[in-house]
Every structure is written in structure tokens, then in C-alpha cells.
PDB file of C-alpha atoms in Angstrom:
ATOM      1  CA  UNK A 202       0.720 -42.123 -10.298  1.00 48.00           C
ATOM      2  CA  UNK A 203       0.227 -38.350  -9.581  1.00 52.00           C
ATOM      3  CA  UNK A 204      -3.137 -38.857 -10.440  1.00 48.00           C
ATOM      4  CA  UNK A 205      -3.841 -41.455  -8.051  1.00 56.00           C
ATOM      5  CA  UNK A 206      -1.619 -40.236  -4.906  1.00 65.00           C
ATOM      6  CA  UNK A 207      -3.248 -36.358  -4.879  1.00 82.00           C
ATOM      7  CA  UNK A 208      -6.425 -37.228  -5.299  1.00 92.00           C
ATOM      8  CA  UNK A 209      -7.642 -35.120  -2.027  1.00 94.00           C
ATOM      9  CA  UNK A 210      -5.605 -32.105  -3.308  1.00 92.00           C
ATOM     10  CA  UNK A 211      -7.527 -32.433  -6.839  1.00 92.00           C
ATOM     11  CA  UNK A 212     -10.746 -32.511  -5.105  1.00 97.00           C
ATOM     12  CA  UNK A 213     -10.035 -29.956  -3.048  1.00 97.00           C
ATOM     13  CA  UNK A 214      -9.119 -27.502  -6.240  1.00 96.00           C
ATOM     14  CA  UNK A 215     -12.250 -28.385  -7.964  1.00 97.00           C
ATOM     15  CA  UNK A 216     -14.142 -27.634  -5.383  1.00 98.00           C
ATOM     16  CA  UNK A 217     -12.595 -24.222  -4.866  1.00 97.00           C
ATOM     17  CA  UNK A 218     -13.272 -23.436  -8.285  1.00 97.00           C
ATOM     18  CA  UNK A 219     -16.968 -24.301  -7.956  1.00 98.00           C
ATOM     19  CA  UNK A 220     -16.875 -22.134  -4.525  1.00 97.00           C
ATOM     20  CA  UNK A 221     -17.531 -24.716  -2.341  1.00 98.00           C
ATOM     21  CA  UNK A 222     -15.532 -23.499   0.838  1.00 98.00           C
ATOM     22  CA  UNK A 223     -16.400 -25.965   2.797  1.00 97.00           C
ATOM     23  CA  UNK A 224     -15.873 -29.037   0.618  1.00 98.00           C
ATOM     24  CA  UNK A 225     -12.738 -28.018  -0.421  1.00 98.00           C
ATOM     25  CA  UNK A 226     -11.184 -27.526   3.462  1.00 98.00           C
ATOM     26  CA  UNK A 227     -12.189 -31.309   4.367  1.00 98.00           C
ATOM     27  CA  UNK A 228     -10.441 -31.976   0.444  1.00 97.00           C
ATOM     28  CA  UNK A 229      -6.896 -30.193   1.529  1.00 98.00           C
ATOM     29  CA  UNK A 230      -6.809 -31.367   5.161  1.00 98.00           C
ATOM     30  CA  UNK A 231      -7.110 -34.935   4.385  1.00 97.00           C
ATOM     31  CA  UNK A 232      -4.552 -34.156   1.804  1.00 95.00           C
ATOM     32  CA  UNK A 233      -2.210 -32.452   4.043  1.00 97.00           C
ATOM     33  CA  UNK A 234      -2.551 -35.409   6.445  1.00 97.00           C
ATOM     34  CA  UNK A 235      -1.642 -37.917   4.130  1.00 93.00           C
ATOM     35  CA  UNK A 236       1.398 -36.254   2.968  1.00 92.00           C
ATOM     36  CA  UNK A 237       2.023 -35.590   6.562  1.00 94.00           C
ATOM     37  CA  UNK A 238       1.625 -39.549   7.452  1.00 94.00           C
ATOM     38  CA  UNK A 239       3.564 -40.504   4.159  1.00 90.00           C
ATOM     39  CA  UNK A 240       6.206 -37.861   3.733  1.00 86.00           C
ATOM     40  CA  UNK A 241       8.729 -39.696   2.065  1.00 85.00           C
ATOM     41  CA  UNK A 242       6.086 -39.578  -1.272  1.00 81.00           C
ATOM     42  CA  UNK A 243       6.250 -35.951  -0.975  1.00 78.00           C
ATOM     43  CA  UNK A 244       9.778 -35.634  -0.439  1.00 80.00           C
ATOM     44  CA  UNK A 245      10.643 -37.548  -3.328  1.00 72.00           C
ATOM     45  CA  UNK A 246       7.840 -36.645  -5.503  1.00 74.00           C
ATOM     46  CA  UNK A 247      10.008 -36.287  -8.321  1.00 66.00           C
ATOM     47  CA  UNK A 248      10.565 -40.008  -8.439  1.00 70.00           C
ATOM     48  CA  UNK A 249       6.745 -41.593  -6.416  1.00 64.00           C
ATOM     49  CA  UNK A 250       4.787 -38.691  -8.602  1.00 61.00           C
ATOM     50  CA  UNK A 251       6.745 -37.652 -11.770  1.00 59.00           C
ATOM     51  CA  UNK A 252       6.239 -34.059  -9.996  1.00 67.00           C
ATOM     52  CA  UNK A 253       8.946 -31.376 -10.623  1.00 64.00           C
ATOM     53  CA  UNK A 254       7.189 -28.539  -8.229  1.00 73.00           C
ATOM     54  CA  UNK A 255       9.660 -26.803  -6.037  1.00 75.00           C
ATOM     55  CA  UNK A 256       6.737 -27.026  -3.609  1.00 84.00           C
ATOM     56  CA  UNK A 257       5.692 -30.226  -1.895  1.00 87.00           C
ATOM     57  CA  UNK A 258       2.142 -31.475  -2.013  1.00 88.00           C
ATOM     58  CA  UNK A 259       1.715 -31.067   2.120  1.00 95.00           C
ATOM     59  CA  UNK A 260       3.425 -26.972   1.620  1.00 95.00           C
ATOM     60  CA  UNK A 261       0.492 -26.542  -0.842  1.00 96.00           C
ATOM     61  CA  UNK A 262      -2.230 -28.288   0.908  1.00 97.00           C
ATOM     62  CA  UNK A 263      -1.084 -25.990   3.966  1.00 98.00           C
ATOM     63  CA  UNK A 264      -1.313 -22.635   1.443  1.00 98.00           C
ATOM     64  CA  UNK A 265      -4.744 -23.710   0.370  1.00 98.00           C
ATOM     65  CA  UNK A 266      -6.087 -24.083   3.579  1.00 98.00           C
ATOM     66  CA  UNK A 267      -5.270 -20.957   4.393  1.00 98.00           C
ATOM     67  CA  UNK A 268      -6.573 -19.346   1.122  1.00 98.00           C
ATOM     68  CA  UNK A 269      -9.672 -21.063   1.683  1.00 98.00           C
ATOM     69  CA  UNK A 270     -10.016 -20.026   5.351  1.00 98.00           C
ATOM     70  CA  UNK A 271      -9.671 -16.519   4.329  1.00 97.00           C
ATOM     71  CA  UNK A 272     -12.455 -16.706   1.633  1.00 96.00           C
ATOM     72  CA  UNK A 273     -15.082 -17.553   4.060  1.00 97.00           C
ATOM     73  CA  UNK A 274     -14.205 -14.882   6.567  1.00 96.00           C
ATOM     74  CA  UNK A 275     -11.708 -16.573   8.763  1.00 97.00           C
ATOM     75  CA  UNK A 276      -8.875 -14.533   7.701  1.00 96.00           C
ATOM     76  CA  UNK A 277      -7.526 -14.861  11.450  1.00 97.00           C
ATOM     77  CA  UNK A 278      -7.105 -17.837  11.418  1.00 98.00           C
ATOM     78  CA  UNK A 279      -5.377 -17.723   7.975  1.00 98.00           C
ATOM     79  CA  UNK A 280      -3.136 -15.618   8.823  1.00 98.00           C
ATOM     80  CA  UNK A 281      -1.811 -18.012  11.739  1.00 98.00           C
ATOM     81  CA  UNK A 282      -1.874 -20.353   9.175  1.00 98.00           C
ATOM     82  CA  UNK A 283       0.403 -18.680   6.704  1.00 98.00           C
ATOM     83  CA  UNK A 284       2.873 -17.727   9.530  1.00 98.00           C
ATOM     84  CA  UNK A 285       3.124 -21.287  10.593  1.00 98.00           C
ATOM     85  CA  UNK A 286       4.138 -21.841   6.681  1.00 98.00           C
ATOM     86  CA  UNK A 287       6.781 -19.449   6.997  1.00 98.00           C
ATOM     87  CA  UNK A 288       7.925 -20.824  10.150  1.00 98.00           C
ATOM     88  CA  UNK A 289       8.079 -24.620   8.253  1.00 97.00           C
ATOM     89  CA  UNK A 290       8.658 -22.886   4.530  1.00 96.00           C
ATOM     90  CA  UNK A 291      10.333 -19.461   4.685  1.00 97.00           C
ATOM     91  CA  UNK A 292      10.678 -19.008   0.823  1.00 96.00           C
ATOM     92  CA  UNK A 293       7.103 -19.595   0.561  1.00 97.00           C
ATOM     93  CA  UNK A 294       6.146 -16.523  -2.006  1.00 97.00           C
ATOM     94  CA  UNK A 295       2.510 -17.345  -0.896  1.00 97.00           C
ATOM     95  CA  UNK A 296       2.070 -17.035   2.082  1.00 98.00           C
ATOM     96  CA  UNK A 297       4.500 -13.928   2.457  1.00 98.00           C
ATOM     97  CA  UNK A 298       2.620 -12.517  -0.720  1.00 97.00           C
ATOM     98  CA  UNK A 299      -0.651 -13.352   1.548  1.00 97.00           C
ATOM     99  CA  UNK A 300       0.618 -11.615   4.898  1.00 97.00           C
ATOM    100  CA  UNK A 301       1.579  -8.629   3.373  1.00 97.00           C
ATOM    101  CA  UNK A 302      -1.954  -8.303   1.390  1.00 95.00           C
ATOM    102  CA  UNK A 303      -3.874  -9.146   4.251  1.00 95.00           C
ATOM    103  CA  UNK A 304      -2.190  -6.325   6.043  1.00 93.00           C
ATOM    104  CA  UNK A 305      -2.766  -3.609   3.151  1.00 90.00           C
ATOM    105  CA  UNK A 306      -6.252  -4.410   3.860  1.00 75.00           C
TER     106      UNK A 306
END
């Protein structure tokens, strides 16, 4: 079921591993607005995907965006992203492992 539900989010991590930027942004935003328009599959994704993440699908989709947006120079706009997480997520290791590098730099 997993396999058939994050389908965006797969494509969106196989294209970041081949480096396709661009690919991969349309891949996690579609994903992130699926999970957005159907948030009772991510919320109980334990039961809809057989998924035992701590993170939801949407919280990653959000993180990889913002990943993505800062390997292709738009670190910006990343970095609003990855406060927005916090804002929605404010455990998220990611994105406050992200600020903080982003500001060493």
C-alpha cells in the first residue's frame, strides 16, 4: 500500500539521487499536496501505509523541498522553508540541524 500511496515522494528521492533538482521539486510538491488534501492517510499511516516513521509523509515532503531548494542555490528560500517546519514541526531534527548549518556557513 506504501508503495502505491508515496509514489510522488519515491520519485522525488530517485531523482535526487540522480541530481535532478528540478524533477525531484515537482516529485515532493505534488507529494506534499496530496498528503496535504488527504491527511487522514498520513496521520494514520501506521494503519493506511504499514509506516512506523515518527515523521509524516507531508513533514518529509516539506524537509525535502527545502533540501532540494538549497542544492540549487535557493538557500533563501530554504531557509523560510525550514522555519515554517519548525513553526508546524518543532522537534523536527532536520530542519533545526539545517538552520543551524546554513548559518555556520
Amino acid at each position: 500500500m506504501r508503495w502505491l500511496i508515496a509514489t510522488e515522494h519515491r520519485k522525488g528521492i530517485a531523482a535526487l539521487k540522480k541530481n535532478k533538482y528540478e524533477r525531484a521539486l515537482d516529485h515532493f510538491n505534488k507529494s506534499v499536496a496530496y498528503f496535504e488534501h488527504n491527511a487522514w492517510i498520513d496521520k494514520y499511516r501506521y494503519i493506511t501505509m504499514f509506516s512506523s516513521s515518527r515523521m509524516g509523509y507531508r513533514e518529509m515532503g516539506l524537509c525535502n523541498i527545502a533540501f532540494t531548494l538549497s542544492q540549487i542555490g535557493r538557500g533563501a528560500e530554504a531557509k523560510e522553508l525550514y522555519r515554517k517546519i519548525l513553526s508546524e514541526y518543532p522537534d523536527n531534527g532536520i530542519a533545526i540541524a539545517s538552520l543551524k548549518m546554513m548559518a555556520a556557513i
